[in-house]
Amino acid sequence: MILKSYIDLYRSAQDRFNAGAPDWLVEARRGSLDFLQQHGSLREAAAYATDYGMNPDRLQLKEDPYKLFSCAIPEISAYNYLVVNDSFCIPGAAELPQGVVVTSLAKAFSTHPEWVKRYFGLSHTDSADWHFNQLFAQDGLFIYVPQGVVLDQPVQLVNYMYDKEARMAVSHNLIVVEDGAAAQVLVCDHAWGETDYLSNRYTEVYVGKGAKYEHYKLESTNEHMTNISTLAIDQQAGSQVLTNSITLHGGHTDNRVQVRMLGEGARLSLNGLALGTGRQRISNHTDIRHQVAGAMSSELFKYLLDQAAQGDFYGLIRVDEGADRTTALQTNRNLCLSADARMQARPQLEIYADDVQCNHGSATGQLDENALFYMQTRGISEVEARHLLMSAFAYEVLNNIGIEKVKDRLRLMIDRRLRGEKYNCHACSMCQ
Amino acid sequence: MLLEIKDLHAEIDGKEILRGINLCIGRGEVHAIMGPNGSGKSTLSAVLAGHPAYRVTQGEVIFQGKDLLAISPEDRSREGLFLSFQYPIEIPGVSMVNFMRAAVNEHRKYRQQEPMSATEFLRVMKQKREVVQLDNSLASRSVNEGFSGGEKKRNEIFQMAMLEPSLSILDETDSGLDIDALRIVSEGVNKLKRPDNSTIVITHYQRLLDYIVPDVVHVLYKGRIVRTAGRELVAELEEKGYDWIKQEVGE
Ligand SMILES: Nc1ncnc2c1ncn2[C@@H]1O[C@H](COP(=O)(O)OP(=O)(O)OP(=O)(O)O)[C@@H](O)[C@H]1O
Ligand SMILES: [Mg+2]
């Protein structure tokens, strides 16, 4: 299908898509429809050509999905939530800290209408992807952490693609971490079977003054998956944010992270790791806007590409006029393990302020032959020597992860993936 | 015989560096190889260790009865060959512990032994560190990363202690070591000496050979061994340099 067909689909089924949406959203969707009709250029537009099924009526699975796909990282206790395709599955009651809300966005439209209205769309930029998502996304995860509250365990969200026929899933997560609060979110993307899937997911995060937020996104899907995601974060003064997007297995991955530094003293650590094999395509597009003075961002993205995998890194750092005393560092390191692997790196700095410390560096190379030989002279096989070098390269992006158990788990998963174990991230029981 | 090198020729990037090396080393012997810069000493080490950049064009090498040139670098190590690099390689992100554990366990696997337990491994590490007084903080860092020149050399001999080779090639292990370190490292090498293992010491200076006393001394020049004698040759070279040898071989 092409964009026009989706627009027609929306038109013909408007009532069904808008059932349960608040008035302001229905109104906003009119704007989105206009936008798409005028500037309809989606990221990865070609990926939408397949005739994917959608789910305007929000049909739920008959069985209890939490039983079907019980997912937990064994060593990590977390609050677990599941989105099957585009629908949030309401879990059994969990005991959350005082005042914390974790629920379905569709439900929050009616249970917490003020909060949703206040924060929904705050971070958006006018892009076809945003409007497409706004038009079709009816559900997702909603988290609200009130002022000063620390969420004691990570929230784990599993996005699970599950269908026998080609399926598109559009979802919207909204995460609000109020002033002085703290939360960690781990998002795992999985896909069942050999069906063609397309997902377009938008996650908005509001991080209040002095608040702390960590966001880990882990993709372990398969070659039939096109995974398009946007993570848009607004950081207020003195807030600290850490993100890490790790692609272990997938088909075509397009991650975009947009962060706006809106308050003095905000600190951001933005990280990513892409492991590509086969004909995988992995793109990470980051966009950091320093809009005020005295904020700091540092960015590390690494790619390890084998066979005919293709990697793309585009990193924009923009320092607005007046955003003096900004520190912004960007590092991109890539290894191409085969002659057919391709990497494209495009760092970009746009600086309109004075007295800033900005730095970017990008390098693409191969495994160090001298190091390989050195290890071999110690009796380490070439395969093992390569493995040691590859994992050392990959682990660096985990360095500043605060939760030791998450770090250990990710290390293990990367290790297994680099040893060539397929389609199984061992993070949960879904694919086992 | 532990090692027999017969008429070995090798080239790199089409340039012939080794031009007919003949060398025999018996069990328990210490041989010194000296020679001017660029004469091919490190090249010989690299060829023996199996560096892929070098092409052997002629000759053969028998190590403990096996055709050394036919086996992979890792198997050469597992068979008991050890090279202490003139310029040890830094491996960022790979910890000394993981590196050494992988090496020791691959050696054990080759001998059909079970991997060493974690506690046993740490105990052995500690014991071998003491042989060369390698600081514990170095052992917990990435392999050679940011090590000083002397620390790197000490680390080479520590690895030798861990792997207990039957033939060690020490390529300018003395360069970069301060006076005390030179003594400590040499004593370490001597402690590791057994009646059945052998050492090739490549050096420019008498100092090291005062500690690690050679049975036989060779001079390598332009890719050939041009002179072989007893340890008295060391003092003669120290005094007179290489010119007289160059003259003798007609240069
Ligand atoms: N890739 C190369 N292409 C051409 N010549 C090379 C290459 N690598 C090394 N050589 C040459 O091979 C020769 C032998 O070098 P080698 O390192 O073996 O000398 P050496 O005896 O160890 O010297 P030193 O005492 O300085 O350590 C030198 O002339 C060097 O320039
Ligand atoms: Mg040399």
XYZ file of C-alpha atoms and ligand atoms in Angstrom:
715
model
C 0.000 0.000 0.000
C 1.081 3.564 -0.427
C 0.497 6.433 1.950
C -2.655 7.439 0.106
C -4.190 4.036 0.728
C -3.552 4.447 4.448
C -5.138 7.872 4.368
C -8.141 6.386 2.591
C -8.266 3.606 5.128
C -8.279 6.137 7.938
C -11.026 8.139 6.246
C -13.235 5.149 5.683
C -12.786 3.884 9.233
C -12.444 7.177 11.125
C -15.059 6.342 13.675
C -13.365 3.093 14.535
C -9.908 4.666 14.834
C -11.271 7.501 16.933
C -13.375 5.407 19.256
C -12.039 6.121 22.712
C -9.837 9.031 21.644
C -10.391 12.327 23.477
C -11.768 15.245 21.487
C -8.484 17.127 21.396
C -6.820 14.117 19.805
C -9.562 13.668 17.233
C -9.088 17.347 16.410
C -5.319 16.959 16.211
C -5.760 14.014 13.889
C -7.535 16.280 11.425
C -4.365 18.334 11.315
C -2.326 15.203 10.856
C -4.486 14.125 7.970
C -3.943 17.509 6.285
C -0.239 17.339 6.927
C 0.077 13.884 5.441
C -1.901 14.862 2.389
C 0.358 17.833 1.792
C 3.782 16.598 2.829
C 3.410 12.878 2.776
C 6.986 11.706 2.957
C 7.494 8.994 5.527
C 10.805 7.618 6.681
C 11.416 4.263 5.064
C 8.433 4.943 2.817
C 9.164 1.868 0.714
C 8.624 -0.350 3.732
C 4.947 0.634 3.803
C 4.338 -0.808 0.343
C 3.455 -4.259 1.646
C -0.248 -4.720 2.269
C -0.138 -4.964 6.034
C -3.192 -5.577 8.136
C -4.146 -3.026 10.774
C -6.371 -3.342 13.786
C -8.760 -0.415 14.025
C -11.135 -2.286 16.274
C -8.479 -3.109 18.823
C -9.337 -6.775 18.869
C -7.739 -8.397 21.852
C -6.359 -11.875 22.090
C -8.710 -14.367 23.613
C -6.142 -15.931 25.896
C -4.378 -14.073 28.676
C -1.351 -12.715 26.819
C 0.720 -12.531 29.992
C 0.398 -16.285 30.233
C 1.057 -16.794 26.540
C 4.157 -14.649 26.512
C 5.291 -14.504 30.058
C 8.432 -12.487 29.797
C 10.899 -11.624 32.450
C 14.586 -11.154 32.567
C 15.258 -13.800 35.182
C 17.817 -11.920 37.225
C 15.995 -8.620 37.071
C 12.856 -7.917 38.925
C 10.855 -5.496 36.873
C 7.292 -4.319 36.379
C 6.347 -6.196 33.222
C 4.046 -4.935 30.516
C 3.208 -6.276 27.133
C 2.070 -4.681 23.914
C 0.991 -7.312 21.413
C 1.186 -5.685 17.999
C -0.480 -2.352 18.727
C -2.486 -3.173 21.833
C -1.487 -2.830 25.412
C -2.427 -5.923 27.391
C -3.803 -5.009 30.794
C -1.829 -6.976 33.360
C -2.812 -8.167 36.788
C -2.458 -5.537 39.495
C 1.141 -4.691 40.381
C 2.107 -2.872 43.534
C 3.602 0.358 42.337
C 5.083 3.048 44.557
C 2.759 5.743 45.827
C 1.161 7.750 43.057
C 2.896 6.012 40.169
C 0.674 5.124 37.243
C 1.596 2.539 34.662
C -1.187 1.670 32.310
C -2.461 1.554 28.800
C -2.464 4.862 26.955
C -5.925 4.071 25.615
C -7.104 3.650 29.169
C -5.284 6.732 30.406
C -7.265 8.834 27.914
C -10.204 8.359 30.240
C -8.558 7.647 33.617
C -5.946 10.422 33.517
C -7.210 12.797 30.815
C -5.495 15.912 32.195
C -2.042 14.419 32.341
C -2.254 12.861 28.915
C -3.501 16.078 27.408
C -0.745 18.095 29.082
C 2.154 15.947 27.897
C 0.970 14.250 24.700
C 2.664 15.738 21.664
C 4.866 18.114 23.676
C 8.053 16.915 22.073
C 6.751 16.419 18.575
C 8.258 17.915 15.511
C 6.218 18.253 12.367
C 7.161 15.199 10.432
C 5.141 12.762 8.394
C 6.124 10.040 10.827
C 4.765 11.910 13.784
C 1.495 12.606 11.994
C 1.177 9.071 10.713
C 1.686 7.827 14.243
C -0.792 10.319 15.663
C -3.373 9.270 13.121
C -3.139 5.553 13.723
C -1.692 4.936 17.158
C -4.471 4.147 19.575
C -2.578 2.610 22.410
C 0.749 2.060 24.049
C 2.321 2.402 27.450
C 1.580 5.294 29.752
C 3.819 5.937 32.734
C 3.428 8.739 35.214
C 5.931 9.121 38.026
C 4.935 11.963 40.353
C 7.279 14.562 41.722
C 10.090 13.186 43.860
C 9.074 9.544 43.529
C 11.707 6.960 42.655
C 10.448 3.941 40.779
C 12.188 1.152 42.645
C 12.340 -1.334 39.773
C 12.653 -0.922 36.022
C 9.519 -1.019 33.912
C 9.922 -3.607 31.209
C 7.820 -3.195 28.107
C 7.771 -5.975 25.558
C 6.544 -5.078 22.104
C 5.587 -8.353 20.547
C 4.656 -8.727 16.897
C 2.317 -11.645 16.603
C 0.238 -12.588 13.589
C -0.045 -15.149 10.855
C -0.518 -12.489 8.200
C 1.462 -9.365 7.343
C 0.830 -6.931 10.117
C 1.482 -3.294 10.882
C 1.562 -2.024 14.433
C 1.425 1.640 15.312
C 1.756 2.533 18.963
C 2.474 5.510 21.150
C 4.140 5.459 24.551
C 3.965 8.427 26.857
C 6.286 8.617 29.818
C 6.241 11.416 32.340
C 8.884 11.664 35.026
C 8.074 14.708 37.108
C 10.550 16.966 38.913
C 12.979 15.078 41.104
C 11.515 11.678 40.188
C 13.399 8.704 38.747
C 12.512 5.828 36.428
C 14.121 3.198 34.257
C 12.430 1.665 31.259
C 13.551 -1.355 29.298
C 11.812 -1.863 25.965
C 12.246 -5.211 24.231
C 11.112 -5.721 20.651
C 10.350 -9.241 19.544
C 8.597 -10.838 16.605
C 6.937 -14.190 16.237
C 7.349 -16.568 13.314
C 8.110 -15.625 9.734
C 5.375 -13.102 9.077
C 6.229 -9.736 7.549
C 5.859 -7.003 10.120
C 6.111 -3.255 10.180
C 6.028 -1.264 13.353
C 5.930 2.478 13.760
C 6.312 3.341 17.423
C 6.664 6.728 19.000
C 7.808 7.196 22.568
C 7.592 10.588 24.210
C 9.375 11.191 27.456
C 9.103 14.226 29.669
C 11.907 14.457 32.210
C 11.267 17.117 34.825
C 13.700 19.289 36.773
C 16.362 17.258 38.520
C 14.661 14.020 37.430
C 16.523 10.912 36.315
C 15.504 8.704 33.445
C 17.101 5.684 31.809
C 15.778 4.132 28.618
C 17.048 0.873 27.188
C 15.734 -0.420 23.906
C 16.637 -3.861 22.824
C 15.637 -5.316 19.493
C 15.786 -9.018 18.950
C 13.437 -9.680 16.053
C 14.173 -11.252 12.701
C 14.710 -10.516 9.035
C 10.975 -10.137 8.376
C 10.702 -7.127 10.625
C 10.799 -3.465 9.725
C 11.089 -1.589 12.981
C 10.658 2.148 12.836
C 10.826 3.926 16.141
C 11.172 7.428 17.474
C 12.197 8.296 20.993
C 11.590 11.966 21.743
C 12.823 13.276 25.058
C 12.458 16.688 26.662
C 14.913 17.398 29.444
C 14.329 20.078 32.031
C 17.018 21.751 34.139
C 19.342 19.484 36.062
C 17.793 16.304 34.694
C 19.878 13.275 33.825
C 19.039 10.945 30.996
C 20.727 7.807 29.754
C 19.543 5.970 26.675
C 20.883 2.882 25.028
C 19.477 1.378 21.825
C 20.776 -2.077 21.142
C 19.974 -3.960 17.971
C 20.874 -7.619 18.280
C 18.756 -9.167 15.539
C 16.387 -7.600 13.089
C 15.492 -7.018 9.484
C 15.346 -3.342 8.895
C 15.740 -1.136 11.916
C 15.275 2.604 11.877
C 15.792 4.169 15.281
C 15.465 7.855 15.764
C 16.253 9.606 19.009
C 15.455 13.283 19.427
C 16.405 15.052 22.606
C 15.780 18.656 23.529
C 17.912 20.115 26.269
C 15.535 22.658 27.751
C 17.101 23.494 31.099
C 20.475 24.430 32.450
C 22.571 21.616 33.876
C 20.703 18.885 31.997
C 22.911 15.923 31.215
C 22.427 13.345 28.534
C 24.256 10.158 27.690
C 23.007 8.734 24.409
C 24.290 5.333 23.367
C 23.667 2.671 20.820
C 24.989 -0.594 19.535
C 24.100 -2.274 16.261
C 25.071 -5.827 15.443
C 24.247 -6.652 11.848
C 24.508 -9.840 9.833
C 22.870 -11.252 6.725
C 21.098 -8.497 4.854
C 20.150 -6.541 7.952
C 19.884 -2.774 7.666
C 20.284 -0.702 10.789
C 19.936 3.010 10.961
C 20.338 5.214 14.008
C 19.491 8.818 13.605
C 20.095 11.081 16.560
C 19.137 14.686 16.926
C 20.217 16.599 20.011
C 19.116 20.170 20.409
C 20.861 22.301 22.974
C 18.322 25.080 23.398
C 19.653 26.557 26.625
C 23.030 27.313 28.135
C 25.029 24.984 30.319
C 23.767 21.532 29.359
C 25.885 18.553 28.491
C 25.431 15.672 26.087
C 27.660 12.823 25.168
C 26.954 10.271 22.544
C 28.471 6.901 21.663
C 27.233 4.703 18.825
C 28.933 1.568 17.637
C 28.249 -0.786 14.755
C 29.586 -4.246 14.125
C 28.605 -5.333 10.641
C 29.124 -8.740 9.132
C 28.145 -10.377 5.830
C 26.051 -7.969 3.740
C 24.728 -5.898 6.626
C 24.315 -2.167 6.152
C 24.671 0.415 8.856
C 23.788 4.054 8.864
C 24.537 6.589 11.555
C 23.402 10.150 11.316
C 24.154 12.285 14.330
C 23.025 15.873 14.453
C 23.974 18.132 17.326
C 22.520 21.579 17.203
C 23.535 24.267 19.640
C 21.126 27.166 19.470
C 22.000 30.810 19.783
C 22.472 31.620 23.444
C 23.153 28.020 24.465
C 26.566 29.024 25.738
C 28.728 26.746 27.875
C 27.314 23.716 26.092
C 29.325 20.525 26.094
C 28.456 18.069 23.360
C 30.568 15.073 22.485
C 29.782 12.525 19.819
C 31.668 9.353 19.043
C 30.857 6.820 16.379
C 32.971 3.686 15.868
C 32.264 0.956 13.378
C 33.736 -2.358 12.416
C 33.047 -3.959 9.071
C 33.882 -7.634 9.368
C 33.313 -8.551 5.758
C 33.971 -7.010 2.373
C 30.239 -6.721 1.680
C 29.318 -4.935 4.901
C 28.569 -1.244 4.380
C 28.656 1.623 6.816
C 27.597 5.156 6.259
C 28.380 7.688 8.965
C 27.283 11.290 8.911
C 28.053 13.292 12.004
C 26.812 16.857 11.884
C 27.387 19.810 14.180
C 25.450 23.029 13.898
C 26.681 25.574 16.359
C 25.169 29.009 16.791
C 26.497 29.793 20.274
C 29.791 30.870 21.786
C 31.997 29.270 24.365
C 30.911 25.735 23.553
C 32.861 22.542 23.736
C 31.749 20.321 20.883
C 33.534 17.414 19.456
C 32.701 14.627 17.115
C 34.645 11.732 15.726
C 33.718 8.851 13.507
C 35.844 5.964 12.330
C 35.139 2.773 10.452
C 37.639 -0.046 10.254
C 38.276 -3.737 10.563
C 39.319 -5.954 13.434
C 42.912 -5.242 14.434
C 45.014 -7.905 12.687
C 47.946 -7.351 15.021
C 45.794 -7.906 18.075
C 44.391 -11.074 16.503
C 47.872 -12.384 15.828
C 49.058 -11.466 19.317
C 46.222 -13.459 20.852
C 46.854 -16.390 18.536
C 50.487 -16.501 19.618
C 49.116 -17.086 23.130
C 47.189 -20.122 21.948
C 43.828 -18.408 21.517
C 42.072 -19.648 18.385
C 41.273 -17.178 15.676
C 37.549 -17.619 16.273
C 37.908 -16.950 19.983
C 40.317 -14.063 19.394
C 37.805 -12.452 17.042
C 35.112 -12.994 19.603
C 37.150 -11.324 22.334
C 37.842 -8.326 20.122
C 34.238 -8.023 18.965
C 32.785 -8.249 22.432
C 35.325 -5.776 23.801
C 34.271 -3.414 21.039
C 30.586 -3.911 21.760
C 30.712 -3.832 25.558
C 32.017 -0.298 25.583
C 28.521 1.032 24.945
C 27.331 -0.647 28.138
C 29.898 1.121 30.303
C 27.680 3.740 31.798
C 24.673 1.571 32.497
C 23.817 2.062 36.119
C 21.976 -1.176 36.904
C 24.596 -3.890 37.259
C 22.123 -6.684 36.530
C 20.911 -5.058 33.344
C 24.497 -4.611 32.289
C 25.390 -8.245 33.003
C 22.320 -9.438 31.174
C 23.044 -7.296 28.145
C 26.637 -8.492 28.117
C 25.459 -12.061 28.096
C 23.006 -11.411 25.298
C 25.629 -9.628 23.204
C 28.064 -12.434 23.883
C 25.601 -15.049 22.701
C 24.619 -13.041 19.694
C 28.263 -12.613 18.700
C 28.746 -16.335 19.029
C 26.113 -16.684 16.339
C 23.168 -17.915 18.377
C 20.165 -16.916 16.343
C 16.838 -15.321 17.131
C 17.018 -15.873 20.791
C 17.874 -13.132 23.161
C 17.227 -15.231 26.264
C 15.749 -12.158 27.850
C 12.385 -13.783 28.103
C 10.634 -16.986 27.348
C 8.959 -15.815 24.153
C 11.305 -17.108 21.589
C 12.582 -20.076 23.483
C 66.702 -31.568 19.023
C 63.993 -29.095 20.065
C 64.139 -26.804 17.060
C 65.759 -27.224 13.679
C 65.715 -24.444 11.115
C 66.991 -25.429 7.682
C 67.746 -22.944 4.906
C 64.831 -20.702 5.832
C 63.946 -17.965 3.368
C 61.105 -15.540 4.003
C 59.803 -12.337 2.478
C 57.375 -9.581 3.284
C 55.626 -7.504 0.640
C 57.848 -9.133 -1.941
C 61.064 -8.192 -0.169
C 63.279 -11.056 0.918
C 64.362 -10.567 4.551
C 65.496 -14.037 5.659
C 67.958 -15.429 3.200
C 68.837 -18.925 4.298
C 68.794 -19.316 8.076
C 70.210 -22.498 9.600
C 69.871 -22.969 13.338
C 69.613 -25.912 15.729
C 68.566 -25.638 19.337
C 68.775 -28.549 21.742
C 66.655 -29.093 24.829
C 67.738 -27.034 27.786
C 69.920 -24.675 25.754
C 70.006 -20.883 25.806
C 70.898 -19.234 22.508
C 71.516 -15.549 22.006
C 70.904 -13.914 18.642
C 72.546 -10.551 18.108
C 72.976 -8.432 15.029
C 72.667 -4.917 13.655
C 69.325 -3.162 13.331
C 67.268 -4.396 10.439
C 69.170 -7.644 10.021
C 66.027 -9.777 10.378
C 65.937 -10.872 14.054
C 62.322 -9.870 14.642
C 61.412 -11.220 11.237
C 62.773 -14.612 12.245
C 60.704 -14.476 15.466
C 57.583 -13.497 13.559
C 58.047 -16.264 10.988
C 58.542 -18.832 13.752
C 55.408 -17.585 15.527
C 53.435 -17.756 12.276
C 52.752 -14.122 11.412
C 50.514 -14.151 8.323
C 52.232 -11.160 6.680
C 55.409 -13.130 6.016
C 55.752 -15.645 3.220
C 58.167 -18.500 3.593
C 59.660 -19.131 0.175
C 62.110 -21.891 0.987
C 63.352 -24.128 3.790
C 61.777 -25.908 6.723
C 61.407 -25.695 10.476
C 61.047 -28.763 12.674
C 59.819 -28.120 16.210
C 59.685 -31.115 18.563
C 59.526 -33.401 15.551
C 56.678 -31.479 13.855
C 56.631 -29.358 10.724
C 56.207 -26.000 12.447
C 55.414 -24.039 9.291
C 52.407 -26.234 8.561
C 50.574 -25.408 11.781
C 48.527 -22.380 12.832
C 49.963 -19.734 15.157
C 47.646 -20.841 17.973
C 48.721 -24.469 17.628
C 52.365 -23.437 17.644
C 51.692 -21.797 20.986
C 49.835 -24.838 22.273
C 52.756 -27.000 21.136
C 55.011 -24.962 23.416
C 56.364 -22.047 21.399
C 56.306 -18.615 23.004
C 57.243 -15.242 21.562
C 57.904 -12.269 23.784
C 57.214 -9.378 21.396
C 59.687 -6.595 20.818
C 56.628 -4.346 20.588
C 53.773 -5.925 22.559
C 50.299 -5.177 21.205
C 47.673 -3.178 23.083
C 44.184 -4.674 23.095
C 41.715 -2.103 24.436
C 38.664 -3.534 26.146
C 40.034 -7.057 26.595
C 41.022 -7.526 30.213
C 44.279 -9.261 31.101
C 42.276 -11.752 33.136
C 39.949 -12.733 30.292
C 42.803 -12.821 27.824
C 44.966 -15.016 30.015
C 42.096 -17.276 31.009
C 41.225 -17.838 27.349
C 44.884 -18.621 26.585
C 45.401 -20.996 29.506
C 42.166 -22.840 28.874
C 42.853 -23.230 25.168
C 46.209 -24.749 26.055
C 44.491 -27.102 28.470
C 41.836 -28.063 25.957
C 44.594 -28.928 23.475
C 46.026 -31.309 26.047
C 42.535 -32.658 26.739
C 42.418 -31.167 30.201
C 39.393 -29.573 31.835
C 39.282 -25.754 32.001
C 40.813 -24.324 35.150
C 38.347 -23.296 37.850
C 38.053 -19.578 38.508
C 39.676 -19.770 41.931
C 42.498 -21.994 40.746
C 43.099 -19.640 37.842
C 43.332 -16.596 40.099
C 45.699 -18.464 42.395
C 47.992 -19.345 39.478
C 47.802 -15.772 38.157
C 48.909 -14.460 41.519
C 51.743 -16.932 41.806
C 53.029 -16.172 38.293
C 52.684 -12.436 38.759
C 55.143 -12.748 41.598
C 57.731 -14.293 39.278
C 58.153 -10.925 37.544
C 56.640 -8.766 40.297
C 53.864 -7.642 37.987
C 51.576 -5.275 39.809
C 48.067 -6.533 40.450
C 46.602 -3.315 39.097
C 48.187 -4.064 35.705
C 46.679 -7.521 35.684
C 43.211 -6.048 36.091
C 43.554 -3.644 33.162
C 43.104 -4.156 29.427
C 45.920 -6.058 27.740
C 48.931 -3.712 27.519
C 46.684 -0.700 27.174
C 48.488 2.330 28.499
C 51.251 0.153 29.968
C 54.671 1.787 30.006
C 57.364 0.253 27.819
C 58.873 -1.577 30.777
C 55.503 -2.753 32.062
C 54.731 -4.252 28.682
C 57.940 -6.272 28.748
C 57.275 -7.476 32.259
C 53.813 -8.482 31.121
C 55.307 -10.558 28.295
C 57.359 -12.597 30.738
C 54.354 -12.937 33.020
C 52.469 -14.507 30.085
C 55.421 -16.781 29.468
C 55.231 -17.879 33.098
C 51.527 -18.630 32.714
C 51.975 -20.704 29.565
C 55.149 -22.633 30.505
C 56.519 -22.956 26.965
C 59.225 -25.380 25.889
C 60.801 -22.768 23.611
C 60.713 -19.063 24.418
C 61.883 -16.409 22.008
C 62.590 -13.184 23.855
C 62.790 -10.392 21.304
C 64.613 -7.484 22.952
C 62.904 -8.069 26.251
C 65.540 -5.841 27.867
C 64.714 -2.738 25.861
C 62.636 -0.363 27.909
C 63.440 -1.974 31.246
C 65.097 0.084 33.966
C 68.082 -1.369 35.811
C 66.067 -2.963 38.610
C 63.384 -4.222 36.259
C 66.031 -5.789 34.037
C 67.296 -7.776 37.000
C 63.818 -8.766 38.170
C 62.665 -9.841 34.714
C 65.894 -11.775 34.029
C 65.656 -13.522 37.359
C 62.067 -14.339 36.442
C 63.191 -15.907 33.182
C 65.842 -17.898 35.054
C 63.282 -19.125 37.593
C 61.182 -20.431 34.731
C 64.135 -22.351 33.334
C 63.817 -26.119 33.378
C 66.325 -28.673 32.135
C 64.155 -29.454 29.132
C 63.045 -26.001 27.983
C 65.041 -23.690 25.803
C 65.342 -19.972 25.207
C 66.314 -17.759 22.306
C 67.381 -14.354 23.587
C 67.471 -11.572 21.023
C 69.326 -8.542 22.305
C 71.761 -5.779 21.473
C 73.445 -5.647 24.868
C 75.709 -7.648 27.098
C 73.799 -6.535 30.210
C 70.932 -8.956 29.687
C 73.263 -11.815 28.832
C 75.086 -11.306 32.126
C 71.856 -12.433 33.762
C 70.538 -14.909 31.217
C 73.732 -16.634 30.291
C 73.750 -18.081 26.772
C 75.324 -21.387 25.775
C 75.622 -20.327 22.146
C 75.739 -16.879 20.504
C 74.771 -16.160 16.890
C 75.182 -13.075 14.798
C 72.429 -12.458 12.273
C 73.313 -10.135 9.439
C 71.302 -9.385 6.326
C 69.058 -12.363 6.819
C 71.760 -14.969 7.451
C 73.551 -16.291 10.491
C 77.091 -15.203 9.762
C 78.776 -16.267 12.958
C 78.160 -18.757 15.772
C 80.358 -19.048 18.851
C 80.321 -19.437 22.637
C 79.390 -16.744 25.128
C 82.804 -15.047 24.762
C 81.531 -13.587 21.489
C 79.265 -11.252 23.446
C 82.145 -9.378 25.047
C 83.952 -9.186 21.742
C 80.914 -7.627 20.027
C 80.381 -5.254 22.914
C 83.935 -4.057 22.513
C 84.331 -3.985 18.750
C 80.832 -3.605 17.328
C 79.779 -5.288 14.093
C 82.130 -3.725 11.556
C 84.727 -6.469 11.699
C 82.058 -9.098 11.101
C 80.630 -7.107 8.216
C 84.127 -6.967 6.764
C 84.663 -10.664 7.214
C 81.524 -11.498 5.322
C 82.701 -9.226 2.589
C 80.660 -6.047 2.922
N 56.494 -4.618 5.278
C 57.811 -4.529 4.997
N 58.224 -4.252 3.737
C 59.529 -4.152 3.456
N 60.503 -4.327 4.356
C 60.155 -4.620 5.615
C 58.796 -4.726 6.009
N 58.766 -5.023 7.313
C 60.059 -5.071 7.727
N 60.886 -4.843 6.713
C 62.360 -4.784 6.756
O 62.877 -6.028 7.179
C 64.134 -5.820 7.741
C 64.300 -6.665 9.002
O 63.506 -6.117 10.022
P 63.518 -6.760 11.485
O 62.477 -6.065 12.261
O 63.430 -8.219 11.380
O 64.971 -6.324 12.002
P 65.649 -6.566 13.419
O 66.850 -7.354 13.183
O 64.665 -7.117 14.379
O 66.031 -5.077 13.815
P 66.073 -4.350 15.261
O 67.369 -4.709 15.860
O 66.045 -2.898 14.894
O 64.908 -4.796 16.038
C 64.276 -4.337 7.981
O 65.137 -3.798 7.010
C 62.876 -3.805 7.774
O 62.867 -2.495 7.271
Mg 63.745 -6.423 16.082
